[in-house]
Amino acid sequence: MTLISRRPFRSSALASALLALLALGPGGPLTAPPAMAQTRVPASQAEISLGFAPLVKEATPAVVNIYAKRVVATRQSPFANDPIFSEFFKNFGQVRPQVQNSLGSGVILSDDGYVVSNYHVVGQADEIRVVLNDRREFNAKVLLADENSDLAILRLEGVKDLPHLSLRDSDSVEVGELVLAIGNPFGVGQTVSSGIVSGLARSGTATGSERGYFIQTDAPINPGNSGGALIDVNGDLIGVNTSILSRSGGSNGIGFAIPAALVRQFLDQSRAGNDHFERPWAGMSGHPVDLDMAEASGLDRPEGMVIDALHAESPFANNGFKPGDIILAVDGKPISSPAEMVYRMTVTGLGGQAVVTRLSGGTRKDISVPMIVAPEDPARDPLKTGEETAVPGMTLININPAVINEFQLQLSARGVMIEEPGRIGQRAGLRAGDTILSINGTDIDTPQTADAALRNPGRTLELSLLRDGKTATMRFRL
C-alpha cells in the first residue's frame, strides 16, 4: 500500500514558531528540538507570535460542514413514553414519516470532490448537503460507508479544483506530536483546537465496533466535529475525528481519530467502484497473550495474539499456521489484540501480501500471507419459504466463509442459516443469524432440505437451532 508522502514545512515562520513553543523556556533552551522539526530557532518575537495561523489558513478550506437528512417511518403511540405499556403497544398507532437531521464535518481528500466523514453522520442519509468554507454549497452522495469503521466516502456533484488535504502515513505518527483538530460544528463556523497525540493503537474505545483502531489526542473535539480533520504541523491529514470520551459530555476529555491509513483504503475502494467496504479475511479467532503465556512461550513480556481457532479455508491455515501459534507482528508492526490484527490486515489492502511474524514451538518465522476476501464457497443459494410452509416468508442460505464473516458466526459453523426470519418467524422468536440444525428430527444441510421439512411438519414443529454458540430447541403447536 502506498500513501502520499509527507510534505515539507510550507512556512519557515510557522516552523520556527512551533519550535519556539517546544524548545524555549523563560531561562533559555529546555530540550533539543524533535527530529521532525529540524528548523532554525525563531529570529524575532513576530515569528513566535504567528502561532498556528498560517497552518490554519491553509488547512481549513478543506474542512466542510455536512447537513444530512433521513426520512424514517415512526408510529405515533400514546404509550410511547410509558415504561410498562410501551413494549406491549409498540406496533400500535399510525405510521408517519419523520425527518431526522444530523450535522457534522467532513474533509475533502481530492480536487475532484471526494470527501470523508463519519458513518454516524451520513451513513443512512437520504439527502446530503455539503457547505464549503467559502460558503459554496453542493449536493453529495455516499459512495461507500461502513458502520464498523464509522467511515463514509462522499462525492460532491459538479465540482473541480477543490482545496484538499494530503493523507500522511499514520504509521509514522508518534506520541507527543503537535496536532490540530478542525471541524465545523452545528454550522456556526469552523473551530480549531490544538493538542498532542497522546496515544496510539487505541482499540474498541470509541464509536464503531471491535474493528475499531484509533489515534488518541488531548486536542478538544467540540460537539459536531465528527468527521473533521486531525492534522499535523505540516497540514497533512493523520486522522478523522470520530468521538470523545468525556464525563461532562462536553469537549473536555479524550479524543479519538480514525487513522489516515484506513481512510486511504476507503478512498481507494470507492474509486474502484465498491459499494461496500471489503476487509481481508483472517478466518481465525484469538486473544491477547497474557503474562503466564508469555513466560511459557519464552517471551520476555506479554506481546502478540495467540490463535484459538482457524477455519479450514483460512489463508493462515493454508500457510502453516495452527491453533496455539502466536502472531507477533504484521508487516513489521507489533500487534497485541484481534482488533490490531484486523486493522493491520485492512491497511495492507486486498490483493497484497502481508508479512506475518509467527512464534511457534519457540521459533520465530516471517511468513507471507495473501490478503483475500472471505470465499463464497459453497454459494449462498438463498431460498424463501412459500406460504404453504409452516414458517412462510423466511429466507434461508448456505453457510460459507463469507456468511460466517458477515454474521460473526463461529468458525466451525456449517449448514443452513436464517438470513431473514420473515414476519411469522420473527413473531415466533427466530432471528437472523440462527443456524438450523434440524427440523422435527431431520438434519438440515441445505435450504432445500429445510424447505421440504417445513412443508409437512405434522401437528407440531420442532426446530433445533444454534444461536450465539448455544444450542436451543423451539417447539410450536400448528
CSV table of C-alpha atoms in Angstrom, one decimal:
chain,number,residue,atom,x,y,z
A,1,MET,CA,0.0,0.0,0.0
A,2,THR,CA,1.3,3.4,-1.0
A,3,LEU,CA,0.3,6.6,0.9
A,4,ILE,CA,1.0,10.1,-0.2
A,5,SER,CA,4.3,11.1,1.4
A,6,ARG,CA,4.5,13.9,3.9
A,7,ARG,CA,5.3,17.4,2.5
A,8,PRO,CA,8.0,19.6,4.0
A,9,PHE,CA,7.1,22.7,6.0
A,10,ARG,CA,5.4,25.3,3.9
A,11,SER,CA,6.1,28.1,6.3
A,12,SER,CA,9.5,28.7,7.8
A,13,ALA,CA,7.9,31.2,10.2
A,14,LEU,CA,5.4,28.7,11.3
A,15,ALA,CA,8.0,26.0,11.8
A,16,SER,CA,10.1,28.5,13.9
A,17,ALA,CA,7.1,29.4,16.0
A,18,LEU,CA,6.3,25.8,16.8
A,19,LEU,CA,9.9,25.1,17.6
A,20,ALA,CA,9.9,28.1,20.0
A,21,LEU,CA,6.9,26.8,21.8
A,22,LEU,CA,8.6,23.4,22.3
A,23,ALA,CA,12.2,24.4,22.9
A,24,LEU,CA,12.3,27.8,24.7
A,25,GLY,CA,11.7,28.4,28.3
A,26,PRO,CA,11.9,31.6,30.4
A,27,GLY,CA,15.6,30.9,31.1
A,28,GLY,CA,16.7,29.5,27.8
A,29,PRO,CA,16.6,26.2,25.9
A,30,LEU,CA,14.8,23.4,27.7
A,31,THR,CA,15.2,20.5,25.3
A,32,ALA,CA,16.6,19.6,22.0
A,33,PRO,CA,14.2,20.1,19.1
A,34,PRO,CA,12.4,17.0,17.8
A,35,ALA,CA,13.9,15.3,14.8
A,36,MET,CA,10.8,16.0,12.6
A,37,ALA,CA,11.2,19.8,13.1
A,38,GLN,CA,14.8,20.4,12.0
A,39,THR,CA,14.4,24.2,11.5
A,40,ARG,CA,16.1,27.3,12.8
A,41,VAL,CA,15.4,29.0,16.1
A,42,PRO,CA,12.9,31.9,15.7
A,43,ALA,CA,14.7,35.1,14.9
A,44,SER,CA,12.1,37.5,16.2
A,45,GLN,CA,9.2,37.9,18.6
A,46,ALA,CA,7.0,38.3,15.5
A,47,GLU,CA,7.8,34.8,14.3
A,48,ILE,CA,6.9,33.4,17.7
A,49,SER,CA,3.6,35.3,17.7
A,50,LEU,CA,2.5,33.7,14.5
A,51,GLY,CA,1.3,30.5,16.3
A,52,PHE,CA,-0.7,28.2,14.1
A,53,ALA,CA,-2.3,30.9,11.9
A,54,PRO,CA,-0.5,30.1,8.6
A,55,LEU,CA,-1.3,26.4,9.1
A,56,VAL,CA,-4.9,27.0,9.9
A,57,LYS,CA,-5.3,29.3,6.9
A,58,GLU,CA,-4.1,26.7,4.6
A,59,ALA,CA,-5.9,23.7,6.1
A,60,THR,CA,-9.4,25.0,6.9
A,61,PRO,CA,-10.7,25.4,3.3
A,62,ALA,CA,-10.6,21.6,3.0
A,63,VAL,CA,-12.8,21.0,6.1
A,64,VAL,CA,-16.5,21.2,5.3
A,65,ASN,CA,-19.8,21.3,7.1
A,66,ILE,CA,-22.3,18.4,6.3
A,67,TYR,CA,-26.1,18.6,6.6
A,68,ALA,CA,-27.7,15.1,6.3
A,69,LYS,CA,-31.4,14.3,6.2
A,70,ARG,CA,-33.1,11.0,6.7
A,71,VAL,CA,-36.8,10.1,6.5
A,72,VAL,CA,-37.9,7.3,8.7
A,73,ALA,CA,-41.3,5.7,9.4
A,74,THR,CA,-42.4,6.1,13.1
A,75,ARG,CA,-45.5,5.1,15.0
A,76,GLN,CA,-47.3,7.8,17.0
A,77,SER,CA,-48.5,5.9,20.0
A,78,PRO,CA,-49.9,7.4,23.2
A,79,PHE,CA,-48.0,4.7,25.1
A,80,ALA,CA,-44.6,5.6,23.6
A,81,ASN,CA,-43.2,7.0,26.9
A,82,ASP,CA,-44.8,4.6,29.2
A,83,PRO,CA,-42.2,2.3,30.9
A,84,ILE,CA,-44.7,-0.6,31.0
A,85,PHE,CA,-47.2,-0.4,28.1
A,86,SER,CA,-44.7,1.0,25.5
A,87,GLU,CA,-43.4,-2.6,24.9
A,88,PHE,CA,-46.9,-4.1,24.6
A,89,PHE,CA,-48.2,-1.4,22.3
A,90,LYS,CA,-45.0,-0.8,20.2
A,91,ASN,CA,-46.9,-1.7,17.0
A,92,PHE,CA,-49.9,0.4,18.0
A,93,GLY,CA,-50.6,3.7,16.3
A,94,GLN,CA,-50.5,5.3,12.9
A,95,VAL,CA,-47.2,5.1,10.9
A,96,ARG,CA,-46.0,8.6,9.9
A,97,PRO,CA,-42.8,9.7,8.2
A,98,GLN,CA,-40.4,11.7,10.4
A,99,VAL,CA,-37.4,13.6,9.2
A,100,GLN,CA,-34.2,13.1,11.1
A,101,ASN,CA,-31.4,15.7,10.7
A,102,SER,CA,-27.8,15.3,11.5
A,103,LEU,CA,-24.9,17.8,11.4
A,104,GLY,CA,-21.2,17.1,11.2
A,105,SER,CA,-18.0,17.8,9.5
A,106,GLY,CA,-16.0,16.3,6.6
A,107,VAL,CA,-12.6,16.5,4.9
A,108,ILE,CA,-12.0,17.0,1.2
A,109,LEU,CA,-9.5,14.4,0.0
A,110,SER,CA,-9.1,15.3,-3.7
A,111,ASP,CA,-9.7,18.2,-6.0
A,112,ASP,CA,-12.4,16.3,-7.8
A,113,GLY,CA,-14.7,16.1,-4.8
A,114,TYR,CA,-14.1,13.0,-2.7
A,115,VAL,CA,-14.9,13.7,0.9
A,116,VAL,CA,-14.5,11.6,4.0
A,117,SER,CA,-16.8,11.8,7.0
A,118,ASN,CA,-18.2,9.5,9.7
A,119,TYR,CA,-20.8,6.8,9.1
A,120,HIS,CA,-22.9,8.1,12.0
A,121,VAL,CA,-23.1,11.4,10.3
A,122,VAL,CA,-24.1,10.4,6.7
A,123,GLY,CA,-24.2,6.6,6.5
A,124,GLN,CA,-28.0,6.3,6.3
A,125,ALA,CA,-28.9,9.7,4.9
A,126,ASP,CA,-31.4,10.2,2.1
A,127,GLU,CA,-30.2,13.8,1.3
A,128,ILE,CA,-26.8,15.3,1.9
A,129,ARG,CA,-25.7,18.9,1.5
A,130,VAL,CA,-22.1,20.0,1.9
A,131,VAL,CA,-21.1,23.6,2.7
A,132,LEU,CA,-17.5,24.7,2.0
A,133,ASN,CA,-15.5,27.2,4.0
A,134,ASP,CA,-16.1,29.8,1.3
A,135,ARG,CA,-19.9,29.2,1.6
A,136,ARG,CA,-20.4,27.4,-1.6
A,137,GLU,CA,-22.9,24.5,-1.3
A,138,PHE,CA,-23.0,21.2,-3.2
A,139,ASN,CA,-25.2,18.1,-3.2
A,140,ALA,CA,-23.4,14.9,-2.3
A,141,LYS,CA,-24.0,11.2,-2.4
A,142,VAL,CA,-22.5,8.4,-0.4
A,143,LEU,CA,-20.2,6.1,-2.4
A,144,LEU,CA,-19.0,3.8,0.4
A,145,ALA,CA,-20.0,3.6,4.0
A,146,ASP,CA,-19.1,1.1,6.8
A,147,GLU,CA,-20.7,1.2,10.3
A,148,ASN,CA,-18.0,-0.9,11.9
A,149,SER,CA,-15.2,1.5,10.9
A,150,ASP,CA,-17.5,4.6,11.3
A,151,LEU,CA,-16.3,5.9,8.0
A,152,ALA,CA,-18.0,7.1,4.8
A,153,ILE,CA,-16.8,8.4,1.5
A,154,LEU,CA,-18.9,11.1,-0.3
A,155,ARG,CA,-18.6,12.5,-3.8
A,156,LEU,CA,-19.6,16.1,-4.4
A,157,GLU,CA,-21.5,16.8,-7.6
A,158,GLY,CA,-20.3,19.2,-10.3
A,159,VAL,CA,-17.0,20.3,-8.7
A,160,LYS,CA,-13.4,20.7,-9.7
A,161,ASP,CA,-10.2,22.2,-8.4
A,162,LEU,CA,-11.2,21.9,-4.8
A,163,PRO,CA,-8.8,22.6,-1.9
A,164,HIS,CA,-7.9,19.3,-0.2
A,165,LEU,CA,-5.7,17.7,2.4
A,166,SER,CA,-3.0,15.1,1.7
A,167,LEU,CA,-3.0,11.8,3.6
A,168,ARG,CA,0.0,11.1,5.8
A,169,ASP,CA,1.2,7.6,6.6
A,170,SER,CA,-0.4,7.4,10.0
A,171,ASP,CA,2.1,4.6,11.0
A,172,SER,CA,4.7,7.4,11.1
A,173,VAL,CA,2.8,9.3,13.7
A,174,GLU,CA,4.4,9.4,17.2
A,175,VAL,CA,3.1,10.1,20.6
A,176,GLY,CA,3.8,13.7,21.6
A,177,GLU,CA,3.4,15.2,18.1
A,178,LEU,CA,1.6,18.5,17.9
A,179,VAL,CA,-1.8,18.3,16.2
A,180,LEU,CA,-4.8,20.4,15.4
A,181,ALA,CA,-8.4,19.3,15.4
A,182,ILE,CA,-10.5,21.2,12.8
A,183,GLY,CA,-14.3,20.9,12.4
A,184,ASN,CA,-17.4,22.8,11.6
A,185,PRO,CA,-19.8,22.1,14.5
A,186,PHE,CA,-23.5,22.9,14.2
A,187,GLY,CA,-23.0,25.1,11.1
A,188,VAL,CA,-21.8,28.1,13.2
A,189,GLY,CA,-18.4,28.3,11.6
A,190,GLN,CA,-15.1,26.4,11.8
A,191,THR,CA,-13.3,25.7,15.1
A,192,VAL,CA,-9.7,24.8,15.7
A,193,SER,CA,-8.2,23.3,18.8
A,194,SER,CA,-4.7,22.2,19.5
A,195,GLY,CA,-3.0,19.4,21.4
A,196,ILE,CA,-0.7,16.5,21.1
A,197,VAL,CA,-1.0,12.8,20.1
A,198,SER,CA,-1.4,11.2,23.5
A,199,GLY,CA,-1.8,7.6,22.4
A,200,LEU,CA,-1.7,5.1,19.5
A,201,ALA,CA,-3.3,1.8,18.8
A,202,ARG,CA,-6.4,2.5,20.9
A,203,SER,CA,-8.9,-0.2,20.0
A,204,GLY,CA,-12.5,-0.7,20.9
A,205,THR,CA,-12.8,2.5,22.9
A,206,ALA,CA,-14.8,4.8,20.6
A,207,THR,CA,-17.5,4.8,18.0
A,208,GLY,CA,-17.6,1.6,15.9
A,209,SER,CA,-17.1,-2.0,17.0
A,210,GLU,CA,-14.3,-4.5,17.7
A,211,ARG,CA,-12.7,-3.5,14.4
A,212,GLY,CA,-12.0,0.0,15.8
A,213,TYR,CA,-8.5,1.3,15.9
A,214,PHE,CA,-7.8,4.9,16.9
A,215,ILE,CA,-5.3,7.7,17.4
A,216,GLN,CA,-5.8,9.3,20.8
A,217,THR,CA,-5.4,13.0,21.2
A,218,ASP,CA,-5.9,15.5,24.0
A,219,ALA,CA,-6.9,18.2,21.4
A,220,PRO,CA,-10.5,19.1,22.4
A,221,ILE,CA,-13.0,17.8,19.9
A,222,ASN,CA,-16.0,20.0,20.0
A,223,PRO,CA,-19.6,18.6,19.6
A,224,GLY,CA,-20.4,18.5,15.9
A,225,ASN,CA,-16.8,18.0,14.9
A,226,SER,CA,-17.4,14.3,14.0
A,227,GLY,CA,-15.8,13.7,10.6
A,228,GLY,CA,-13.4,16.7,10.9
A,229,ALA,CA,-9.7,16.7,10.4
A,230,LEU,CA,-6.9,15.9,12.7
A,231,ILE,CA,-3.8,17.3,11.1
A,232,ASP,CA,-0.1,17.5,11.9
A,233,VAL,CA,2.2,20.6,11.8
A,234,ASN,CA,2.7,20.1,8.0
A,235,GLY,CA,-1.0,20.3,7.3
A,236,ASP,CA,-1.3,16.6,6.4
A,237,LEU,CA,-4.3,14.6,7.5
A,238,ILE,CA,-3.3,12.0,10.1
A,239,GLY,CA,-6.9,11.1,11.2
A,240,VAL,CA,-10.6,11.7,11.0
A,241,ASN,CA,-12.1,12.9,14.3
A,242,THR,CA,-14.8,10.5,15.4
A,243,SER,CA,-15.7,10.8,19.1
A,244,ILE,CA,-14.6,12.0,22.6
A,245,LEU,CA,-14.8,10.3,26.0
A,246,SER,CA,-16.0,12.9,28.4
A,247,ARG,CA,-17.5,12.8,31.9
A,248,SER,CA,-19.3,16.1,31.3
A,249,GLY,CA,-20.5,15.5,27.8
A,250,GLY,CA,-18.5,18.5,26.6
A,251,SER,CA,-15.3,18.8,24.6
A,252,ASN,CA,-13.0,18.3,27.6
A,253,GLY,CA,-11.9,14.6,27.5
A,254,ILE,CA,-10.0,12.1,25.4
A,255,GLY,CA,-10.5,12.5,21.7
A,256,PHE,CA,-10.2,9.7,19.1
A,257,ALA,CA,-9.5,9.9,15.4
A,258,ILE,CA,-9.6,7.1,12.7
A,259,PRO,CA,-6.1,6.8,11.2
A,260,ALA,CA,-5.4,8.1,7.7
A,261,ALA,CA,-4.1,4.7,6.6
A,262,LEU,CA,-7.6,3.3,6.9
A,263,VAL,CA,-9.1,6.4,5.2
A,264,ARG,CA,-6.8,5.7,2.3
A,265,GLN,CA,-8.3,2.2,1.9
A,266,PHE,CA,-11.8,3.6,1.8
A,267,LEU,CA,-10.8,6.2,-0.8
A,268,ASP,CA,-9.1,3.5,-2.9
A,269,GLN,CA,-12.1,1.2,-2.8
A,270,SER,CA,-14.6,4.0,-3.5
A,271,ARG,CA,-12.5,5.0,-6.6
A,272,ALA,CA,-12.6,1.3,-7.7
A,273,GLY,CA,-16.4,1.4,-7.6
A,274,ASN,CA,-17.0,-0.7,-4.5
A,275,ASP,CA,-20.4,0.0,-2.9
A,276,HIS,CA,-19.4,-1.7,0.4
A,277,PHE,CA,-16.1,-1.9,2.2
A,278,GLU,CA,-14.2,-5.2,2.0
A,279,ARG,CA,-11.6,-6.3,4.5
A,280,PRO,CA,-9.1,-9.1,4.1
A,281,TRP,CA,-10.4,-12.3,5.8
A,282,ALA,CA,-8.3,-13.9,8.5
A,283,GLY,CA,-10.5,-16.9,9.2
A,284,MET,CA,-9.3,-17.1,12.8
A,285,SER,CA,-10.1,-16.3,16.3
A,286,GLY,CA,-7.6,-15.4,19.0
A,287,HIS,CA,-6.9,-13.5,22.2
A,288,PRO,CA,-4.0,-11.3,23.6
A,289,VAL,CA,-1.0,-13.1,25.2
A,290,ASP,CA,-1.0,-12.8,29.0
A,291,LEU,CA,2.0,-12.9,31.4
A,292,ASP,CA,1.7,-16.7,32.0
A,293,MET,CA,1.6,-17.5,28.3
A,294,ALA,CA,4.4,-15.1,27.6
A,295,GLU,CA,6.7,-16.9,30.1
A,296,ALA,CA,5.7,-20.3,28.8
A,297,SER,CA,6.5,-19.2,25.2
A,298,GLY,CA,9.9,-17.8,26.1
A,299,LEU,CA,8.8,-14.1,25.6
A,300,ASP,CA,10.3,-11.5,27.9
A,301,ARG,CA,6.9,-9.7,28.1
A,302,PRO,CA,3.3,-10.2,27.0
A,303,GLU,CA,3.0,-9.4,23.3
A,304,GLY,CA,1.2,-10.7,20.3
A,305,MET,CA,-2.0,-12.6,19.8
A,306,VAL,CA,-2.4,-16.4,20.3
A,307,ILE,CA,-4.6,-18.2,17.7
A,308,ASP,CA,-7.5,-20.1,19.3
A,309,ALA,CA,-9.1,-21.5,16.1
A,310,LEU,CA,-8.7,-21.5,12.3
A,311,HIS,CA,-11.2,-22.1,9.5
A,312,ALA,CA,-10.1,-24.8,7.1
A,313,GLU,CA,-10.1,-22.3,4.2
A,314,SER,CA,-8.3,-19.5,6.1
A,315,PRO,CA,-5.3,-18.1,4.3
A,316,PHE,CA,-3.4,-18.5,7.5
A,317,ALA,CA,-4.3,-22.2,7.8
A,318,ASN,CA,-3.2,-22.7,4.2
A,319,ASN,CA,0.2,-21.2,5.1
A,320,GLY,CA,1.0,-23.4,8.0
A,321,PHE,CA,-0.5,-21.5,11.0
A,322,LYS,CA,-2.2,-23.6,13.6
A,323,PRO,CA,-4.1,-23.1,16.9
A,324,GLY,CA,-1.6,-22.2,19.7
A,325,ASP,CA,0.7,-20.2,17.4
A,326,ILE,CA,1.4,-16.6,18.4
A,327,ILE,CA,1.3,-13.8,15.9
A,328,LEU,CA,3.7,-11.1,17.0
A,329,ALA,CA,3.6,-8.6,14.1
A,330,VAL,CA,2.1,-7.8,10.7
A,331,ASP,CA,4.4,-6.1,8.2
A,332,GLY,CA,6.8,-5.4,11.0
A,333,LYS,CA,4.2,-3.6,13.1
A,334,PRO,CA,3.7,-5.3,16.5
A,335,ILE,CA,0.1,-6.4,17.4
A,336,SER,CA,-1.4,-7.2,20.8
A,337,SER,CA,-5.1,-7.9,20.1
A,338,PRO,CA,-7.5,-9.2,17.4
A,339,ALA,CA,-8.6,-5.6,16.7
A,340,GLU,CA,-5.0,-4.6,15.8
A,341,MET,CA,-4.7,-7.8,13.7
A,342,VAL,CA,-7.8,-6.8,11.7
A,343,TYR,CA,-6.6,-3.2,11.3
A,344,ARG,CA,-3.1,-4.2,10.1
A,345,MET,CA,-4.5,-6.6,7.5
A,346,THR,CA,-7.0,-4.0,6.4
A,347,VAL,CA,-4.4,-1.2,5.7
A,348,THR,CA,-2.3,-3.8,3.9
A,349,GLY,CA,-5.1,-4.0,1.4
A,350,LEU,CA,-6.8,-6.7,-0.6
A,351,GLY,CA,-4.8,-8.5,-3.2
A,352,GLY,CA,-1.5,-7.8,-1.4
A,353,GLN,CA,0.8,-10.0,0.8
A,354,ALA,CA,1.2,-9.3,4.5
A,355,VAL,CA,4.4,-10.5,6.1
A,356,VAL,CA,3.3,-12.1,9.4
A,357,THR,CA,5.7,-12.8,12.2
A,358,ARG,CA,4.8,-16.2,13.8
A,359,LEU,CA,6.1,-17.7,17.1
A,360,SER,CA,5.6,-21.5,17.0
A,361,GLY,CA,7.5,-24.0,19.2
A,362,GLY,CA,9.9,-21.3,20.3
A,363,THR,CA,10.8,-20.4,16.7
A,364,ARG,CA,10.1,-17.1,15.1
A,365,LYS,CA,9.4,-17.0,11.3
A,366,ASP,CA,8.2,-14.4,8.9
A,367,ILE,CA,5.5,-15.8,6.6
A,368,SER,CA,3.8,-14.1,3.6
A,369,VAL,CA,0.0,-14.4,3.8
A,370,PRO,CA,-2.2,-13.4,0.9
A,371,MET,CA,-4.9,-10.8,1.7
A,372,ILE,CA,-8.2,-12.2,0.3
A,373,VAL,CA,-11.9,-11.7,0.9
A,374,ALA,CA,-13.9,-14.5,2.6
A,375,PRO,CA,-14.8,-17.1,-0.1
A,376,GLU,CA,-18.4,-17.6,-1.2
A,377,ASP,CA,-18.0,-21.3,-1.4
A,378,PRO,CA,-20.4,-23.0,-1.4
A,379,ALA,CA,-22.8,-20.4,-2.9
A,380,ARG,CA,-25.3,-19.0,-0.5
A,381,ASP,CA,-28.2,-20.2,-2.8
A,382,PRO,CA,-30.9,-18.2,-1.0
A,383,LEU,CA,-34.4,-19.7,-0.7
A,384,LYS,CA,-37.5,-18.0,0.5
A,385,THR,CA,-40.1,-20.4,2.1
A,386,GLY,CA,-43.5,-20.4,0.5
A,387,GLU,CA,-46.9,-19.6,2.0
A,388,GLU,CA,-47.7,-23.3,2.2
A,389,THR,CA,-44.9,-23.9,4.7
A,390,ALA,CA,-45.0,-23.9,8.5
A,391,VAL,CA,-42.9,-20.7,8.6
A,392,PRO,CA,-43.7,-18.7,5.4
A,393,GLY,CA,-41.5,-15.8,4.1
A,394,MET,CA,-38.3,-17.0,5.8
A,395,THR,CA,-35.1,-16.6,3.8
A,396,LEU,CA,-32.5,-19.4,4.2
A,397,ILE,CA,-28.9,-19.5,2.9
A,398,ASN,CA,-26.0,-21.9,2.9
A,399,ILE,CA,-23.3,-21.1,5.4
A,400,ASN,CA,-19.9,-20.3,3.8
A,401,PRO,CA,-16.8,-18.3,5.0
A,402,ALA,CA,-18.3,-15.1,3.7
A,403,VAL,CA,-21.5,-15.7,5.7
A,404,ILE,CA,-19.5,-16.6,8.8
A,405,ASN,CA,-17.6,-13.4,8.5
A,406,GLU,CA,-20.6,-11.2,7.8
A,407,PHE,CA,-22.8,-12.5,10.6
A,408,GLN,CA,-19.9,-13.2,13.0
A,409,LEU,CA,-20.7,-16.9,13.3
A,410,GLN,CA,-18.5,-19.5,14.9
A,411,LEU,CA,-15.7,-20.6,12.6
A,412,SER,CA,-17.0,-24.1,12.8
A,413,ALA,CA,-20.5,-23.2,11.6
A,414,ARG,CA,-21.9,-25.3,8.9
A,415,GLY,CA,-25.2,-26.0,7.3
A,416,VAL,CA,-28.1,-23.5,6.8
A,417,MET,CA,-28.6,-20.1,8.4
A,418,ILE,CA,-31.7,-17.9,8.7
A,419,GLU,CA,-30.9,-14.7,6.8
A,420,GLU,CA,-34.3,-13.2,7.3
A,421,PRO,CA,-36.9,-14.8,9.6
A,422,GLY,CA,-39.9,-13.2,8.0
A,423,ARG,CA,-43.0,-11.8,9.7
A,424,ILE,CA,-44.2,-15.2,11.1
A,425,GLY,CA,-40.7,-16.4,12.1
A,426,GLN,CA,-39.9,-13.1,13.9
A,427,ARG,CA,-43.1,-13.4,15.9
A,428,ALA,CA,-42.1,-17.0,16.8
A,429,GLY,CA,-38.7,-15.8,18.1
A,430,LEU,CA,-36.5,-16.7,15.2
A,431,ARG,CA,-33.6,-14.3,14.4
A,432,ALA,CA,-31.3,-13.5,11.5
A,433,GLY,CA,-28.1,-15.4,12.1
A,434,ASP,CA,-29.7,-18.5,13.7
A,435,THR,CA,-28.3,-21.8,12.3
A,436,ILE,CA,-30.9,-24.5,11.7
A,437,LEU,CA,-29.5,-27.9,12.9
A,438,SER,CA,-32.7,-30.0,12.5
A,439,ILE,CA,-36.4,-29.8,11.9
A,440,ASN,CA,-38.6,-32.4,13.5
A,441,GLY,CA,-35.5,-34.6,13.9
A,442,THR,CA,-34.4,-34.3,10.3
A,443,ASP,CA,-30.8,-33.0,9.9
A,444,ILE,CA,-30.7,-29.9,7.8
A,445,ASP,CA,-27.7,-29.3,5.4
A,446,THR,CA,-29.2,-27.2,2.5
A,447,PRO,CA,-32.0,-24.6,2.2
A,448,GLN,CA,-33.9,-27.1,0.1
A,449,THR,CA,-33.8,-29.7,2.8
A,450,ALA,CA,-35.2,-27.2,5.3
A,451,ASP,CA,-37.9,-26.1,2.9
A,452,ALA,CA,-39.0,-29.7,2.4
A,453,ALA,CA,-39.2,-30.4,6.1
A,454,LEU,CA,-41.3,-27.3,6.7
A,455,ARG,CA,-43.9,-28.3,4.1
A,456,ASN,CA,-45.3,-31.3,6.0
A,457,PRO,CA,-44.3,-30.9,9.7
A,458,GLY,CA,-47.4,-32.5,11.1
A,459,ARG,CA,-49.2,-31.1,14.2
A,460,THR,CA,-46.1,-29.8,15.9
A,461,LEU,CA,-42.9,-28.1,14.7
A,462,GLU,CA,-39.6,-28.7,16.5
A,463,LEU,CA,-36.6,-26.6,15.5
A,464,SER,CA,-33.1,-27.3,16.8
A,465,LEU,CA,-31.1,-24.1,16.5
A,466,LEU,CA,-27.6,-22.8,17.1
A,467,ARG,CA,-27.6,-19.2,18.4
A,468,ASP,CA,-24.6,-17.3,19.8
A,469,GLY,CA,-22.7,-20.5,20.2
A,470,LYS,CA,-25.5,-22.2,22.2
A,471,THR,CA,-28.0,-24.9,21.1
A,472,ALA,CA,-31.7,-24.3,21.6
A,473,THR,CA,-34.8,-26.2,20.8
A,474,MET,CA,-38.1,-24.4,19.9
A,475,ARG,CA,-41.4,-26.3,19.7
A,476,PHE,CA,-44.6,-24.9,18.2
A,477,ARG,CA,-48.2,-26.4,18.0
A,478,LEU,CA,-49.6,-25.9,14.5
